[in-house]
PDB file of C-alpha atoms in Angstrom:
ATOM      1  CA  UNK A1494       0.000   0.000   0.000  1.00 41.00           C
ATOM      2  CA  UNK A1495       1.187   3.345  -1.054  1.00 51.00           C
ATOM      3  CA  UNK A1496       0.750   6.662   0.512  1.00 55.00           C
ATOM      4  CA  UNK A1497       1.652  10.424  -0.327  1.00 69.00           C
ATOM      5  CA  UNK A1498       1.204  11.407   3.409  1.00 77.00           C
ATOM      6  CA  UNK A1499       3.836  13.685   4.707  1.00 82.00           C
ATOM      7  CA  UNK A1500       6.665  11.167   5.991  1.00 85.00           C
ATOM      8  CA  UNK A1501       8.341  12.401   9.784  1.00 88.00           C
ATOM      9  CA  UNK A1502       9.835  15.405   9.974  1.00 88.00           C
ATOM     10  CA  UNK A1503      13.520  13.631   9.873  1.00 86.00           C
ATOM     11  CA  UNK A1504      12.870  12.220   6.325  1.00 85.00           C
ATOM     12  CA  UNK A1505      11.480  15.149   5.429  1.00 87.00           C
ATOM     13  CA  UNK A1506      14.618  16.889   5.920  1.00 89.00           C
ATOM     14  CA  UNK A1507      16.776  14.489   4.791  1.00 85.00           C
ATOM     15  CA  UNK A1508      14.861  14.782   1.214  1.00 83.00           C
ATOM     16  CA  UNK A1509      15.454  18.461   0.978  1.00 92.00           C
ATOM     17  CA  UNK A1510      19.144  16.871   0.782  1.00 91.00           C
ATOM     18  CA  UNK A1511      18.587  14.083  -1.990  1.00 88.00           C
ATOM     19  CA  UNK A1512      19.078  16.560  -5.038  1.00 94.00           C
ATOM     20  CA  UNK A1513      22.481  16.653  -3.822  1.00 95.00           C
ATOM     21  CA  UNK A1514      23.931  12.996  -4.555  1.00 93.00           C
ATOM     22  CA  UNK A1515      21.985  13.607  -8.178  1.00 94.00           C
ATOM     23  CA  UNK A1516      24.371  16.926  -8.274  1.00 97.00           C
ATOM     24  CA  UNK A1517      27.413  15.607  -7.248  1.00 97.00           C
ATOM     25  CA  UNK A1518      27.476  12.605  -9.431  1.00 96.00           C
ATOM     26  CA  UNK A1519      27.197  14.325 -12.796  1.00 97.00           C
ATOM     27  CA  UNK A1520      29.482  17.223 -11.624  1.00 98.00           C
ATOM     28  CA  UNK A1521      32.342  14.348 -11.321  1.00 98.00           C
ATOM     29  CA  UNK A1522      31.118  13.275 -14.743  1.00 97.00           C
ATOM     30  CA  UNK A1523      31.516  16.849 -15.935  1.00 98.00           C
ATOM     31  CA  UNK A1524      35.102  16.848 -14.695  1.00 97.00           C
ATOM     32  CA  UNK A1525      36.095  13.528 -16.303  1.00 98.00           C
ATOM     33  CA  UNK A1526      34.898  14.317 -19.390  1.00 97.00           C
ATOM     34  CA  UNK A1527      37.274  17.640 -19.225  1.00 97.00           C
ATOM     35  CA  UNK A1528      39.913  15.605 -18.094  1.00 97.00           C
ATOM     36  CA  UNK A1529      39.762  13.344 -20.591  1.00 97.00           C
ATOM     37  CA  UNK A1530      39.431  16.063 -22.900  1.00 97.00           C
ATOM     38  CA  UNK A1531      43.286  18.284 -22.058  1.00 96.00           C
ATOM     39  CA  UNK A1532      44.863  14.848 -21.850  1.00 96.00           C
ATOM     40  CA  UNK A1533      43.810  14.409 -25.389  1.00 95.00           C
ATOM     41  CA  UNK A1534      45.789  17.674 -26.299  1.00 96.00           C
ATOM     42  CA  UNK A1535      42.505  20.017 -26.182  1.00 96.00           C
ATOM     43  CA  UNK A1536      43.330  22.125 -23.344  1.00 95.00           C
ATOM     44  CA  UNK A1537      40.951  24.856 -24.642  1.00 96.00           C
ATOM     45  CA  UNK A1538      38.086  22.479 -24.309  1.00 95.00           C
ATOM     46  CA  UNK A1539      36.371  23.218 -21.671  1.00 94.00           C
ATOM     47  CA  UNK A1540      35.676  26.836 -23.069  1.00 94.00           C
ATOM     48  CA  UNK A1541      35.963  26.832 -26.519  1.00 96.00           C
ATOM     49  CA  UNK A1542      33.688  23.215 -26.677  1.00 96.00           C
ATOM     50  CA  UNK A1543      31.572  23.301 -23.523  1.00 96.00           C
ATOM     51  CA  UNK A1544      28.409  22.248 -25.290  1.00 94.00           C
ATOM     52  CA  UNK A1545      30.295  19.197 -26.766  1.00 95.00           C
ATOM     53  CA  UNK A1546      31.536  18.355 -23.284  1.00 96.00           C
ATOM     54  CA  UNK A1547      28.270  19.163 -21.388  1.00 96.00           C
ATOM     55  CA  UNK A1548      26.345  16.718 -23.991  1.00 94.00           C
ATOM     56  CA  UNK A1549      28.893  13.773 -23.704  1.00 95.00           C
ATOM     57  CA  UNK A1550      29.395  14.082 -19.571  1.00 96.00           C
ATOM     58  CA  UNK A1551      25.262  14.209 -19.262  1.00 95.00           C
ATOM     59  CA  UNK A1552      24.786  11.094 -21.444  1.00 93.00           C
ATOM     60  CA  UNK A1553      27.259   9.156 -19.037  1.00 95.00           C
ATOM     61  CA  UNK A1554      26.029  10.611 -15.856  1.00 95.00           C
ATOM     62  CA  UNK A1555      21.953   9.707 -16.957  1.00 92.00           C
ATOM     63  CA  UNK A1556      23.237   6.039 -18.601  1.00 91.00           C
ATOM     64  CA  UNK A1557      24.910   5.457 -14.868  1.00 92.00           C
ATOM     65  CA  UNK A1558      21.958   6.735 -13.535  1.00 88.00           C
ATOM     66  CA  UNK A1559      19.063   5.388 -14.943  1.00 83.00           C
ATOM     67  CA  UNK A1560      21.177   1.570 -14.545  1.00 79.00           C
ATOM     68  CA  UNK A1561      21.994   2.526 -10.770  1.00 69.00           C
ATOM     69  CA  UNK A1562      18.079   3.039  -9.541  1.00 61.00           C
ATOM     70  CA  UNK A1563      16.883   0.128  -7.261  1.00 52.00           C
ATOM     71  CA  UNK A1564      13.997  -1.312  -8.359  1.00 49.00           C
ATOM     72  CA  UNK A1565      10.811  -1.058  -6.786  1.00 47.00           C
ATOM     73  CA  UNK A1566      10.314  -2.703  -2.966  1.00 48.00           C
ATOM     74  CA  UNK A1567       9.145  -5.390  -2.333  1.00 50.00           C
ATOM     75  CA  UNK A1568       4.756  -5.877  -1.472  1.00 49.00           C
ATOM     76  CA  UNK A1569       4.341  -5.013   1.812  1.00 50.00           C
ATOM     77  CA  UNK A1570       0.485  -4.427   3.544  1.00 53.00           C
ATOM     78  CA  UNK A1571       2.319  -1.533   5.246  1.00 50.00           C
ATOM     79  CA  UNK A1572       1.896   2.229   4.466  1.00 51.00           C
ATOM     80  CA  UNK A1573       4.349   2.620   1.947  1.00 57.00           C
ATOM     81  CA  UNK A1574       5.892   6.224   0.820  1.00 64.00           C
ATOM     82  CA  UNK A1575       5.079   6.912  -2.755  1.00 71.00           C
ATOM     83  CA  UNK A1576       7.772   6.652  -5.166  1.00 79.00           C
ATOM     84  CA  UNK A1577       7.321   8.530  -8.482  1.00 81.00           C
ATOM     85  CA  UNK A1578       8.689   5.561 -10.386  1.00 84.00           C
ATOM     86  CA  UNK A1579       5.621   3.380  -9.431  1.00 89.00           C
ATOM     87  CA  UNK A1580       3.564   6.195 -11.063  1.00 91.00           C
ATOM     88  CA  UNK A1581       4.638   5.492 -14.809  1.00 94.00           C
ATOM     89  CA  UNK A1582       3.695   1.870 -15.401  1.00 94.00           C
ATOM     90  CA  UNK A1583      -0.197   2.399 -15.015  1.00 94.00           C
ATOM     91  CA  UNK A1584       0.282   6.103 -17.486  1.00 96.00           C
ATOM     92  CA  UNK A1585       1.820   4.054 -20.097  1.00 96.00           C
ATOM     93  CA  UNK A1586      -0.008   1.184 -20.473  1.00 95.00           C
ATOM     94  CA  UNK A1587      -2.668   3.707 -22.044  1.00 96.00           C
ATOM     95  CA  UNK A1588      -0.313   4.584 -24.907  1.00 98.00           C
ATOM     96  CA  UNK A1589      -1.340   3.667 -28.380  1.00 98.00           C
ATOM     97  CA  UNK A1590      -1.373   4.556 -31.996  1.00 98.00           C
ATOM     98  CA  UNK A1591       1.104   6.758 -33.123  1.00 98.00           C
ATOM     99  CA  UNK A1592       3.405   7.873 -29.873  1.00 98.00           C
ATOM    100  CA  UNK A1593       5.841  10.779 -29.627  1.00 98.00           C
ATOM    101  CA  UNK A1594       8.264   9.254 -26.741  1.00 98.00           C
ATOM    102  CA  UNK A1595       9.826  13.210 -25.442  1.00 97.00           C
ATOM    103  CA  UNK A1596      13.472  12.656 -24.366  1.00 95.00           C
ATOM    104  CA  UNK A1597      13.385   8.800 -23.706  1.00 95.00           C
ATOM    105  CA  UNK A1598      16.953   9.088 -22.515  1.00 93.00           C
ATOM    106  CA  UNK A1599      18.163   4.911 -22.173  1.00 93.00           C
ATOM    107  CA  UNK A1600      14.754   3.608 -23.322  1.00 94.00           C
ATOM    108  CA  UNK A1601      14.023   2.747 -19.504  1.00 91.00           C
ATOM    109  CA  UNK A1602      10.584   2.553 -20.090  1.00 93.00           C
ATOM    110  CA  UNK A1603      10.310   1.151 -23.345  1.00 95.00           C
ATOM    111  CA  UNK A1604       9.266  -2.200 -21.347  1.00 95.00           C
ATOM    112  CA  UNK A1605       6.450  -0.484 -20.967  1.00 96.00           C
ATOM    113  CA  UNK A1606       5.404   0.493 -24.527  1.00 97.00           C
ATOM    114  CA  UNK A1607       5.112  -2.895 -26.052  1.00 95.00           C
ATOM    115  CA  UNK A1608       1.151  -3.176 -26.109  1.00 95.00           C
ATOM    116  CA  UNK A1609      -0.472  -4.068 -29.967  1.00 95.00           C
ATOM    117  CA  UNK A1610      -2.337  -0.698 -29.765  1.00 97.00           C
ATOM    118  CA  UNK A1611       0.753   0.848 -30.476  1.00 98.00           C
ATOM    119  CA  UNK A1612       1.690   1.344 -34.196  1.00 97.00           C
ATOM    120  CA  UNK A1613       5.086   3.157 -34.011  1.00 97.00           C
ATOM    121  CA  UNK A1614       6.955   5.393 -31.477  1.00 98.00           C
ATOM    122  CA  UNK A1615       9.503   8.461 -32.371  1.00 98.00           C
ATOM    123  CA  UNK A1616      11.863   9.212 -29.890  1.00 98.00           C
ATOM    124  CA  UNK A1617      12.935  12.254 -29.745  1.00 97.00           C
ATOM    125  CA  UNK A1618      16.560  12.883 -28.006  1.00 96.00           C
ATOM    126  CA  UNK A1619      18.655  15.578 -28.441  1.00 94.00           C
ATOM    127  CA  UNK A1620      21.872  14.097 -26.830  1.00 93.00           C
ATOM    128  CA  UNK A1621      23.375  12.085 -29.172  1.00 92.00           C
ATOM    129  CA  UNK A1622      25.192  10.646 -26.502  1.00 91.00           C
ATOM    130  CA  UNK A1623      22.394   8.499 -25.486  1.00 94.00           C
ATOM    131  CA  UNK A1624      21.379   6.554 -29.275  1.00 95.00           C
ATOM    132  CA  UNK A1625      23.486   4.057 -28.930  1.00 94.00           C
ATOM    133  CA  UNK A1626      21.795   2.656 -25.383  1.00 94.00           C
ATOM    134  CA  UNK A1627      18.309   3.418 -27.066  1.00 95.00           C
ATOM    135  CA  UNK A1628      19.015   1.930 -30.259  1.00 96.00           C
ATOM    136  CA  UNK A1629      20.197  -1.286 -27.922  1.00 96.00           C
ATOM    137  CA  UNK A1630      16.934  -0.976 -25.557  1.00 96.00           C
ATOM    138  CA  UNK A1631      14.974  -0.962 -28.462  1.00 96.00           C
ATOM    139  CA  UNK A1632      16.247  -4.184 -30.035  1.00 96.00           C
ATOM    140  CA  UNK A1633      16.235  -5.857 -26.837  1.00 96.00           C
ATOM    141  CA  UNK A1634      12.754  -5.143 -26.098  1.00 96.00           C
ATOM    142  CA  UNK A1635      11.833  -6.375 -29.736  1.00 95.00           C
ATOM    143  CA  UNK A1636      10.689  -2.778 -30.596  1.00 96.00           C
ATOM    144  CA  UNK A1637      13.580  -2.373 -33.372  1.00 91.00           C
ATOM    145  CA  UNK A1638      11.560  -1.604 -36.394  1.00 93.00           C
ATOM    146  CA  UNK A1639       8.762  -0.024 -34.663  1.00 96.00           C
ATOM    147  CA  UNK A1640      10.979   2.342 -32.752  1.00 97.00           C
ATOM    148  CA  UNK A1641      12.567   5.627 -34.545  1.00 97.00           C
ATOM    149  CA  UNK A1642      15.223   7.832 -32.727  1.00 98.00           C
ATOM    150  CA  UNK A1643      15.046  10.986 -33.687  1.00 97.00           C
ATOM    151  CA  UNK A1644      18.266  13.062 -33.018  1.00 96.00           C
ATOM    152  CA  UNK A1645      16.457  16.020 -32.228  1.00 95.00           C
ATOM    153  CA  UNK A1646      13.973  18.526 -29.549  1.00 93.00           C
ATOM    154  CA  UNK A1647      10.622  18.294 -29.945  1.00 94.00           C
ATOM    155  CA  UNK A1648      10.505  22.001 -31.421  1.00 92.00           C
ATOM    156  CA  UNK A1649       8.651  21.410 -34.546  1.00 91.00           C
ATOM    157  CA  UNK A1650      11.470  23.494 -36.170  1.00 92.00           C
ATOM    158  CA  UNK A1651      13.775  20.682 -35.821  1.00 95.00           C
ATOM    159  CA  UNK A1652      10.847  17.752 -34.955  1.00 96.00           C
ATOM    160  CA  UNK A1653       9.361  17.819 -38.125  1.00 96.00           C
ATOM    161  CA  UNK A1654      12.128  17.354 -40.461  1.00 96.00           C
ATOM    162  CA  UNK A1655      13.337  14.604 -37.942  1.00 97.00           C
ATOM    163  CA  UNK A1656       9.662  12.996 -39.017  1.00 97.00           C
ATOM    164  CA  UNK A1657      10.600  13.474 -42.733  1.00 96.00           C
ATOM    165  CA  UNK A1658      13.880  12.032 -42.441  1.00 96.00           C
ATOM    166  CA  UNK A1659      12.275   8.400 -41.196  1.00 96.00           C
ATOM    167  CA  UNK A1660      10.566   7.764 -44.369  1.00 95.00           C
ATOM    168  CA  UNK A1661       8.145   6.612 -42.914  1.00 95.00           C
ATOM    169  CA  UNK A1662       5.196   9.206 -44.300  1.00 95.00           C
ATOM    170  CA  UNK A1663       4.177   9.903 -40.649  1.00 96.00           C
ATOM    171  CA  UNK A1664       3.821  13.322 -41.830  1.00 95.00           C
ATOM    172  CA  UNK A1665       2.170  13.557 -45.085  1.00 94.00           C
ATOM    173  CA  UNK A1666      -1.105  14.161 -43.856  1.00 92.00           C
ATOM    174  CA  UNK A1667      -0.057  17.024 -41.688  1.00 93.00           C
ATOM    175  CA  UNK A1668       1.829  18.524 -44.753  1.00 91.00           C
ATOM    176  CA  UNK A1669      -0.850  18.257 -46.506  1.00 90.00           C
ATOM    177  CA  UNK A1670      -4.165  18.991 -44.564  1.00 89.00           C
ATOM    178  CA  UNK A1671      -2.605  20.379 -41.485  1.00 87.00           C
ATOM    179  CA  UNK A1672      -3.859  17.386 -39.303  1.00 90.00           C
ATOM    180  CA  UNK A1673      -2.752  15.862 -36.164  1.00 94.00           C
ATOM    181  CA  UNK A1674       0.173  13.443 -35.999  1.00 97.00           C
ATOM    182  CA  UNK A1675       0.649  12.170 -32.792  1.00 98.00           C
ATOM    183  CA  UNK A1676      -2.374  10.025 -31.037  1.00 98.00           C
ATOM    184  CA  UNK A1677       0.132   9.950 -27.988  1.00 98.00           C
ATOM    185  CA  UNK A1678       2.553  12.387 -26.674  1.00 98.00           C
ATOM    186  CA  UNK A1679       5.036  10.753 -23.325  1.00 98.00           C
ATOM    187  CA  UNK A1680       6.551  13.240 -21.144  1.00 97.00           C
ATOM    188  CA  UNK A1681       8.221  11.603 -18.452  1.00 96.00           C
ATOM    189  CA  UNK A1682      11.012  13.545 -16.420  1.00 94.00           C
ATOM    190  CA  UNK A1683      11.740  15.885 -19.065  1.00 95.00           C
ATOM    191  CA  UNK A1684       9.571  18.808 -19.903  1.00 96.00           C
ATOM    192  CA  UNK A1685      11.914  20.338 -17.348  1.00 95.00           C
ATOM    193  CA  UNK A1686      14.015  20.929 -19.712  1.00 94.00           C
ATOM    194  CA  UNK A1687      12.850  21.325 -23.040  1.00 93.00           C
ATOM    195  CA  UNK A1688      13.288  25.266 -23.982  1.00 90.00           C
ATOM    196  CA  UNK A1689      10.564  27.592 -24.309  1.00 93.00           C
ATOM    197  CA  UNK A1690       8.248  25.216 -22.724  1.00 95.00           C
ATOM    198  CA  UNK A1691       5.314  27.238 -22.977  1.00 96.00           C
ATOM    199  CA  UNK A1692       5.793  27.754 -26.825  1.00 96.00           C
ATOM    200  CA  UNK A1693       6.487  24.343 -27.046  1.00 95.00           C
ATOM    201  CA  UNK A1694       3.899  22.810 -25.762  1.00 97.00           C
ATOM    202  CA  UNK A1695       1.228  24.894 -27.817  1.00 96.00           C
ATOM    203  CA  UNK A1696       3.168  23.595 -30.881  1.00 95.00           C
ATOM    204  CA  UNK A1697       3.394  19.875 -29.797  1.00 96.00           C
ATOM    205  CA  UNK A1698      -0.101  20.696 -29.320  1.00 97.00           C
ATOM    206  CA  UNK A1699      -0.881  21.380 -32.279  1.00 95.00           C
ATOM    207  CA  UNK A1700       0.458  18.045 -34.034  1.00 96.00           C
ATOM    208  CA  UNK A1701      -1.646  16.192 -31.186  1.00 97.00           C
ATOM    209  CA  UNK A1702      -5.192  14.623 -32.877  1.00 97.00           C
ATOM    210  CA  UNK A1703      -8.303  15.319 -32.000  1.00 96.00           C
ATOM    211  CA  UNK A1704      -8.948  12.941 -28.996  1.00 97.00           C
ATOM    212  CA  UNK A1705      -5.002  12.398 -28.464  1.00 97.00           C
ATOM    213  CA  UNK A1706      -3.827  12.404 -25.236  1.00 98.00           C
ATOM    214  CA  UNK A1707      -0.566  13.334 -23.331  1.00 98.00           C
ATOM    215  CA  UNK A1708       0.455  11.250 -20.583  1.00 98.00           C
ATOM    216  CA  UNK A1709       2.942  13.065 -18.003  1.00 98.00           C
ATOM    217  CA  UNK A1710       5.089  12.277 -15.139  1.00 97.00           C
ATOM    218  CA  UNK A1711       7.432  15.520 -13.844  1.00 96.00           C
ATOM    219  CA  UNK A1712       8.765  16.846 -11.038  1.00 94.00           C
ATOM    220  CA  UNK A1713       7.936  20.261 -10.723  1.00 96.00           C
ATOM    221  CA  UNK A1714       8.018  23.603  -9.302  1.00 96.00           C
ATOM    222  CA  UNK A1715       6.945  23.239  -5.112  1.00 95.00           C
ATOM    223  CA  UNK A1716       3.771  24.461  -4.285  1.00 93.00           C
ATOM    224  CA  UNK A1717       4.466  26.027  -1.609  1.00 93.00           C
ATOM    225  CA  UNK A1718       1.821  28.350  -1.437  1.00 90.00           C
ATOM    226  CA  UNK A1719      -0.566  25.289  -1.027  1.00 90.00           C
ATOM    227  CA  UNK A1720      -0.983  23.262   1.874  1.00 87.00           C
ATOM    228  CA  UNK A1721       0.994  20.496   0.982  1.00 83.00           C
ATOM    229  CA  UNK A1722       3.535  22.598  -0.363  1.00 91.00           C
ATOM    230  CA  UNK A1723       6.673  23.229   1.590  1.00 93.00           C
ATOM    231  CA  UNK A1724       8.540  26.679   1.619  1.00 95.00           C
ATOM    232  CA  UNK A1725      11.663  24.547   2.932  1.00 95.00           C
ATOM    233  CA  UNK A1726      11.656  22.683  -0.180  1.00 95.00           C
ATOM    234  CA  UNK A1727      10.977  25.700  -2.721  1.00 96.00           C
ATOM    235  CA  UNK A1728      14.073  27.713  -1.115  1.00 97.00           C
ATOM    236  CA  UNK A1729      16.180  24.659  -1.637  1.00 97.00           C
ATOM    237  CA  UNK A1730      15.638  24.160  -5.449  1.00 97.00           C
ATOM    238  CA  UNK A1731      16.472  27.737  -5.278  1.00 97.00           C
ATOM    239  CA  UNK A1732      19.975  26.876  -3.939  1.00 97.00           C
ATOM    240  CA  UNK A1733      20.635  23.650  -6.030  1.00 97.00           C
ATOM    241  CA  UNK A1734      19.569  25.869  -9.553  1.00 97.00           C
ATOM    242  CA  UNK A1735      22.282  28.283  -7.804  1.00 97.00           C
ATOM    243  CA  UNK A1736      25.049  25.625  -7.384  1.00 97.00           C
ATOM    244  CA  UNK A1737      24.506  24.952 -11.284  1.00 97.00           C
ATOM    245  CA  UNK A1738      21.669  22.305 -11.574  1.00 97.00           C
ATOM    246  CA  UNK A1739      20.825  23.210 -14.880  1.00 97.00           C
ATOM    247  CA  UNK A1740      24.275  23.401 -16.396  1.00 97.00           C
ATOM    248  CA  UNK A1741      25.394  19.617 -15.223  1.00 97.00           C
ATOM    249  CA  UNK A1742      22.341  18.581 -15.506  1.00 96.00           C
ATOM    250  CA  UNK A1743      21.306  18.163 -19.186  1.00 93.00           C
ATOM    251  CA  UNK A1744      18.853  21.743 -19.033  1.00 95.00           C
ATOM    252  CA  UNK A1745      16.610  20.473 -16.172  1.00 96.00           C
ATOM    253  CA  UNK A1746      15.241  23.617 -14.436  1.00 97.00           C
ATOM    254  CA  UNK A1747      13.765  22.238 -10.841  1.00 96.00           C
ATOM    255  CA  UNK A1748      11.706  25.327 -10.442  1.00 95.00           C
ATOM    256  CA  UNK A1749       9.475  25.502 -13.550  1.00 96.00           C
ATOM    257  CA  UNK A1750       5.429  24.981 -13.910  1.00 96.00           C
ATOM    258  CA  UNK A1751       5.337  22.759 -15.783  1.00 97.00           C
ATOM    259  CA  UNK A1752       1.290  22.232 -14.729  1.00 96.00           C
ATOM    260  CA  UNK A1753       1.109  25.029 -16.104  1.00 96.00           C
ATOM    261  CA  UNK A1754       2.293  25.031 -19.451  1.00 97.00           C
ATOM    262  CA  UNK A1755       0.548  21.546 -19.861  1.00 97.00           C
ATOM    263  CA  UNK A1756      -2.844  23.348 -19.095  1.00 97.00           C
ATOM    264  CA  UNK A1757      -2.099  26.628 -20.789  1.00 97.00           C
ATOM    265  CA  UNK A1758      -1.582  24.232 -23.914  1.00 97.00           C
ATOM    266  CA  UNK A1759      -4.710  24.075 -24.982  1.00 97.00           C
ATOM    267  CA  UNK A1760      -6.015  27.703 -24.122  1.00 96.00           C
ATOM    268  CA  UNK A1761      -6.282  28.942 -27.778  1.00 93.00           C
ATOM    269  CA  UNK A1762      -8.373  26.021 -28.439  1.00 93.00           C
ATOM    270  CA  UNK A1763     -10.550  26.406 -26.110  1.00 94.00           C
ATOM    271  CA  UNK A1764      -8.839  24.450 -23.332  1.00 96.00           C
ATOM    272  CA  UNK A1765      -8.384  20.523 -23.033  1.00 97.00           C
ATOM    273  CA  UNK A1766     -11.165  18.026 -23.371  1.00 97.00           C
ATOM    274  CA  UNK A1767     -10.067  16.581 -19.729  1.00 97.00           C
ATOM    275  CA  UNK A1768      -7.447  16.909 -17.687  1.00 98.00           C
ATOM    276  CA  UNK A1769      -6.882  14.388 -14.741  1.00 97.00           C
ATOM    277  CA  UNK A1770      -3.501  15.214 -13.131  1.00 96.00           C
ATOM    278  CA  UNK A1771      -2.620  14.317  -9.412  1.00 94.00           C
ATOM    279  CA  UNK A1772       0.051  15.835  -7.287  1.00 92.00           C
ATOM    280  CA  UNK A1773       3.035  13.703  -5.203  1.00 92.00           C
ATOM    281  CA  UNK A1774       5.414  14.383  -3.049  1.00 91.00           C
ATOM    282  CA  UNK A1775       4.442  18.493  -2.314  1.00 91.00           C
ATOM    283  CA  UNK A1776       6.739  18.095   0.871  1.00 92.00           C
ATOM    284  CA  UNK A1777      10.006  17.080  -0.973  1.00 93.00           C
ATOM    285  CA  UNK A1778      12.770  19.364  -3.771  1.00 94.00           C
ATOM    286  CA  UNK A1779      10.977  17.129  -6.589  1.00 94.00           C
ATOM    287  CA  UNK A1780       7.406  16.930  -5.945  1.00 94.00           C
ATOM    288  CA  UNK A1781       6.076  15.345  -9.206  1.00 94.00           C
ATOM    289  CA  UNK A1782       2.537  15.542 -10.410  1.00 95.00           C
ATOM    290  CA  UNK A1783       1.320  12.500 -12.841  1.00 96.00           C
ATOM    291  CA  UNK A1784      -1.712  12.485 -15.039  1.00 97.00           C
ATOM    292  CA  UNK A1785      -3.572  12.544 -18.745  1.00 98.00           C
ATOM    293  CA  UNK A1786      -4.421  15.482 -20.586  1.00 98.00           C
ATOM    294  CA  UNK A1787      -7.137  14.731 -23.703  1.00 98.00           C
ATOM    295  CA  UNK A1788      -7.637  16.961 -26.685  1.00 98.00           C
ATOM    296  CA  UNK A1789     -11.127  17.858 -27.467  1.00 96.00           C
ATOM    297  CA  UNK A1790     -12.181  15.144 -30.293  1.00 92.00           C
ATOM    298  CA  UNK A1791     -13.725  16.565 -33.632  1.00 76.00           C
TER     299      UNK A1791
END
């Protein structure tokens, strides 16, 4: 049994600490990489190739992350903390038709994606870094031809050639009648740092079909102007987006409302046809919220 219930005080305060290990671990990746890089001769690296750098030392900190995570505890018929991981398998399993996988990183939950409903999935991920574990995931999970990495952000600027480039005539109709693509959209731990997220998500909107859905898991901004938002916790990822968060850490703002770009989506439409989206976790640095937003159907 699972709970979001405020855990003691101690654990409370211990979690205002757990960003840090996250921190710390792909700073030292950071520092390899530029290591690695003025033993190889470049000595200017680190300034005149930062982005380079920054790409390569994310893509081994998330691969030694994402293989590093326990997995999930054992049953137990004792109150349980919630853990936002235990939150994606029931979102997913409603994915079908055509799915637009945002930043799948490893492929960690492409387990999850296997169901008949779905016809094809385009991944979109921008650090390059990161294909070769995906393009492995996806063969191992038997996904290989119905899985298409696309080396990309989901801006349409650069999604929609991506599309082109798979041959696969996902996007005729929309080039041709301005319709929908996508039947799915996944956002799982990422919208945090996709740029321009409010812009964005109007566009990704926009290529949604009628009736589509998005399915989201994210850790958020702390609402701590609620009541089961802590003040504690919004001062801290203050601190941690001071000590450089965003900068070893692949773009990932902790602060951003991301509720509130999902919502605002729809607003020149006339707003979503549902929106069901629950809040974990208010008390911690990454509260998440978890959910499915549908588009009004035709």
């Amino acid at each position: 049994m699972s709970s979001d219930a405020p855990p003691p005080l101690h654990e409370r305060v211990l979690g205002l600490f757990e960003p840090t290990l996250l921190l710390v671990m792909a700073i030292s990746h950071y520092i390899q990489v530029c290591i690695e890089a003025i033993k190889r001769g470049e000595i200017l690296a680190p300034i005149t190739q930062t982005a380079k750098l920054r790409d390569e030392a994310f893509a081994r900190f998330w691969i030694a992350f994402t293989t590093s995570r326990p997995g999930p505890p054992p049953p137990t018929n004792e109150p349980t903390q919630i853990q936002p991981s235990s939150l994606i398998p029931p979102l997913l399993k409603t994915a079908s038709g055509i799915v637009l996988d945002i930043g799948p990183g490893t492929g960690s939950q492409m387990p999850l994606l296997k169901s008949p409903a779905i016809r094809a999935i385009y991944g979109a991920e921008p650090c390059t870094g990161l294909h070769k574990a995906l393009h492995s995931k996806a063969v191992a999970e038997g996904l290989g031809t119905k899985y298409h990495i696309l080396p990309c952000s989901v801006a349409p600027s650069e999604l929609l050639p991506a599309l082109d480039a798979t041959d696969t005539g996902v996007t005729d109709s929309h080039k041709a009648n301005g319709d929908g693509i996508f039947d799915t959209i996944i956002c799982v731990r990422v919208l945090c740092s996709v740029p321009e997220l409010d812009r964005t998500m109007r566009e990704l909107y926009a290529l949604l079909r009628p009736g589509g859905k998005v399915l989201v898991m994210e850790h958020v901004v702390n609402p701590w102007r609620t009541a089961k938002g802590s003040m504690a916790a919004r001062i801290a990822q203050g601190v941690y987006q001071i000590l450089g968060w965003s900068f070893f850490i692949g773009d990932c703002c902790l602060d951003r409302d991301v509720e509130g770009a999902l919502r605002g989506a729809a607003d020149g439409d006339g707003g979503w046809e549902s929106v069901a989206i629950e809040r974990w976790m208010g008390w911690s640095a990454l509260p998440h919220i978890s959910g499915v937003l549908i588009k009004k159907s035709k």
